[in-house]
Amino acid sequence: AGIMALVNQKTGERQGNANYVLYKLAAKSGASCTSSSSAVADSSCIFYDVVNGNNSVACYGTSPDCSSSTAGGYGALVTPGSSTTLAWTTTAGYDLATGLGSVNAANLVNNWNSITFTPSTTKLTLSPTTTTHGQPVEYTINVTGGSATPTGSVALEGSNNYGIGSFTLSGGAATGSTDLLPGGTYTIVARYSGDGNYGASASTPPVSVTVARESSKTTVALVTFDLSGNLISSDATTAAYGSPYVLRSNVTNASGESCAAAAVGCPTGQVTLTENGKPLDLGTYSLNSQGYFEDQPIQLGGGSYSVVASYGGDNSFLASSSATVPMTITKASTQFAFTPASGANVQFGSSLQLTADVNTQSSGVAPTGTVQFLNGSKPVSGTVTYTGYSASTSPTGYAQLQAAITITPSATETLSVAYSGDSNYLAFSTPFQVNLTPGITVSAAPTSLSIASPGGSATSTLTVNFGGGTFSGPISLACSVPATMTATTCSFSPASLSASGNTTVTITTTGAAIAPRLPRVPPAGMLLMLALLLVLLAIAHRRRWSPAAALLFCLLAAAVVVACGGGTSSSGGGGGTVTTPAGNYSVGVTASGTAGGSSVTGTANLSVTVQ
C-alpha cells in the first residue's frame, strides 16, 4: 500500500488494478535480478529474485505432507506425493516462496509509466437521478477501446468518496440496478480498473444525483441469555437483576428491515436512551456498521422502567424514536450456603462460629439487607458481621453476602436463618441444624486469688454445669498445681458432685518451720574412752601426775567431748525450712465425668499470687 501511494503520487492519478502493470514490469528484460549486492546498483532492477532456498516449515512426524514418518519426531513440510522435495522452494522468476521477489521501490516507481496500455473509454448512465434513499436506481456502464473487448470490473463511486458497488463486465458492459446510493446531492462516476490490454479509465462527465432521506424506524429491547451464553430472547422486556442481558436498539428502514437483510446502506449517527425523560446509563450511543448498538455493560437495578430510544438521523435516514417500552428488572434469586454445614456437632459449653453465605447468580453489586439467626421466634444472641462481594470481587464469580455469628447452643436445636432481601435480591430463609454433644463447663468466682504469705490459703467458688446428655456416676474434681509451686495443696468441699452445682476449692501454701534437735547417743567406743577418763581422774586424787600423764589426760578429754557432740551443729535434722516460693501461678481446676459411655472434661484456670 505504501509503494502504491508513491506510484499514485508520482503519476498523479489512480491506477486501477495494479497487477496488470506489476506482471508486465516483471516480464521486462532486466527487471528481475538475482538477489545480490550488485543488483542494488542496477537502476533497471525492480525485483530482487531469490533463486536458492525455500519457505518450508517444520512439522510433526506422520502429519500430512511431513518428511518424517516417525511418530513423535519432527520433519519439514514437503510437496504432496514427495518425501524429500521441500514445499515452497525458490526458483528463478515467480515462485510460491517469494512471489516476484522483494521490491526496489525507487526503481518500481520510476519505471511504472514504462508500461503502456491501449486507452479505454468508460460511459455511465443512471435513471432516475432524483430519488429517495433505498429506492433502486438503474445503471448502464459501457467500456470501449480498440479491437478487443475490455474485460475486468467497474465500480460506482460517489464524489463523497463513497464506494457504491462493484460490477463485472460482460461484453464490455455492466447493467442493473442498485439501492446503495447514499442520501444527499453529489456526483457519481464509473471507474474501470483495466485489464491486460486496456488501461484504467473513469466516466466523464460525472452524473449528478439527488437522493432524499428515507424514513427510519427505531426499536429498543432487552436481549437475554442463559448462564451458558445461549440466546433466550432478542425482544424481551423483563430480565432478572444481574442476569446475562444487554439492551439493544435497532435503526431500520420504515418497513423494519435491517440494512444487512435489505442489502441497503446502513443508518449512521447516534441514538439517545432515556428513562422517564432522563438519560439512561451512558445516554448517547453510536450506531455500528450494521445499524444498531448494544449497551453491554448496562446493569439496571431492580424495578420498573420506561425506556425510549431516539435516533438523530443522517444523510440517508430521517430521525425517529421508539415507542415508550416498559421494562422490568425482577429481583435475583438467592440461596444459603453454611460453614460448617447444617447438622454441625457442638459440645455443651463450646461456641460455634456460623457463616451463612447469601449466594446468587448475579453479575451485579453485592446483596445488602440483613441476615437473622432465629431460635423459634427469638433472635439468637450474638452480633452478626457482614462482608459483601460484587461479582468482580467474589470468590464464586457472582455477587455474594457473607453473614457470620458466634453462638453457644444450650440444646440440640434447629435454627432458622433468614435473609431480608433488598431492591435487587429476593428474601430467602432456610433451617440450620445444631447437634449438641455432652460437655461440662467450669467457672470460678473469683478467678484471681492472693495469699498474703507462705503458709496461708485462699478459696474460690466453682460452678460446675453439664449438658447435652445424661451423666452416669459422680463428677470428679482435681487440681493441676505447677511444679514450681512447691509445698502447695488443693482441696474441694464437697470433694465431688453428683449433679450440676457448686463446690469450694482451697489453695493452701506452706511457710518456714524449725525442726527440734534430738539427743545424740555416743557409740560404744566413746563410752570406753569416757570410762578410762574417769579412772584417770580417780588416780589423780591419790598421786601427783607426770607431765606425760597430764598430756595424755587432756587428749582423751578432748576426744570424748568431740565424740559426744559437744558444741553446736546445723547438720542432721536441726534448723531445716520447707516453704512455698512467692510468685504468680496458674492453677488448673478440672471437672470430669462420663456421659453416654464417653468421658468429658471441663476446666477453669485460677490465677494465684503468693506474696
Short mmCIF file of N, CA and C in Angstrom, two decimals, residues 5 116 140 172 189 203 282 390 392 450 502 567:
data_model
loop_
_atom_site.label_atom_id
_atom_site.label_comp_id
_atom_site.label_asym_id
_atom_site.label_seq_id
_atom_site.Cartn_x
_atom_site.Cartn_y
_atom_site.Cartn_z
N ALA A 5 1.03 4.10 -2.95
CA ALA A 5 0.82 5.53 -2.67
C ALA A 5 1.91 6.36 -3.35
N THR A 116 2.72 0.61 -21.01
CA THR A 116 1.58 1.32 -21.61
C THR A 116 0.51 0.32 -22.00
N THR A 140 -26.26 1.87 -16.36
CA THR A 140 -25.68 1.23 -17.54
C THR A 140 -24.26 1.75 -17.67
N GLY A 172 -18.11 -6.08 -22.33
CA GLY A 172 -17.72 -4.68 -22.25
C GLY A 172 -18.76 -3.81 -21.58
N VAL A 189 -19.29 8.68 -10.58
CA VAL A 189 -18.54 8.26 -11.75
C VAL A 189 -18.42 6.74 -11.71
N SER A 203 -15.56 7.39 -16.07
CA SER A 203 -16.60 8.01 -16.91
C SER A 203 -16.56 9.52 -16.76
N LEU A 282 -25.22 5.41 29.81
CA LEU A 282 -24.30 6.36 29.18
C LEU A 282 -25.02 7.45 28.40
N SER A 390 -19.11 -7.91 45.31
CA SER A 390 -19.69 -7.79 43.97
C SER A 390 -19.19 -8.95 43.12
N SER A 392 -17.34 -8.96 40.62
CA SER A 392 -15.94 -8.82 40.21
C SER A 392 -14.96 -9.15 41.32
N SER A 450 -5.20 -14.27 96.07
CA SER A 450 -3.97 -13.72 96.63
C SER A 450 -3.76 -14.31 98.01
N ASN A 502 -22.26 -26.37 92.93
CA ASN A 502 -21.12 -25.57 93.35
C ASN A 502 -20.23 -26.35 94.30
N GLY A 567 29.51 -28.79 121.64
CA GLY A 567 29.38 -27.59 120.82
C GLY A 567 28.05 -27.58 120.07
#
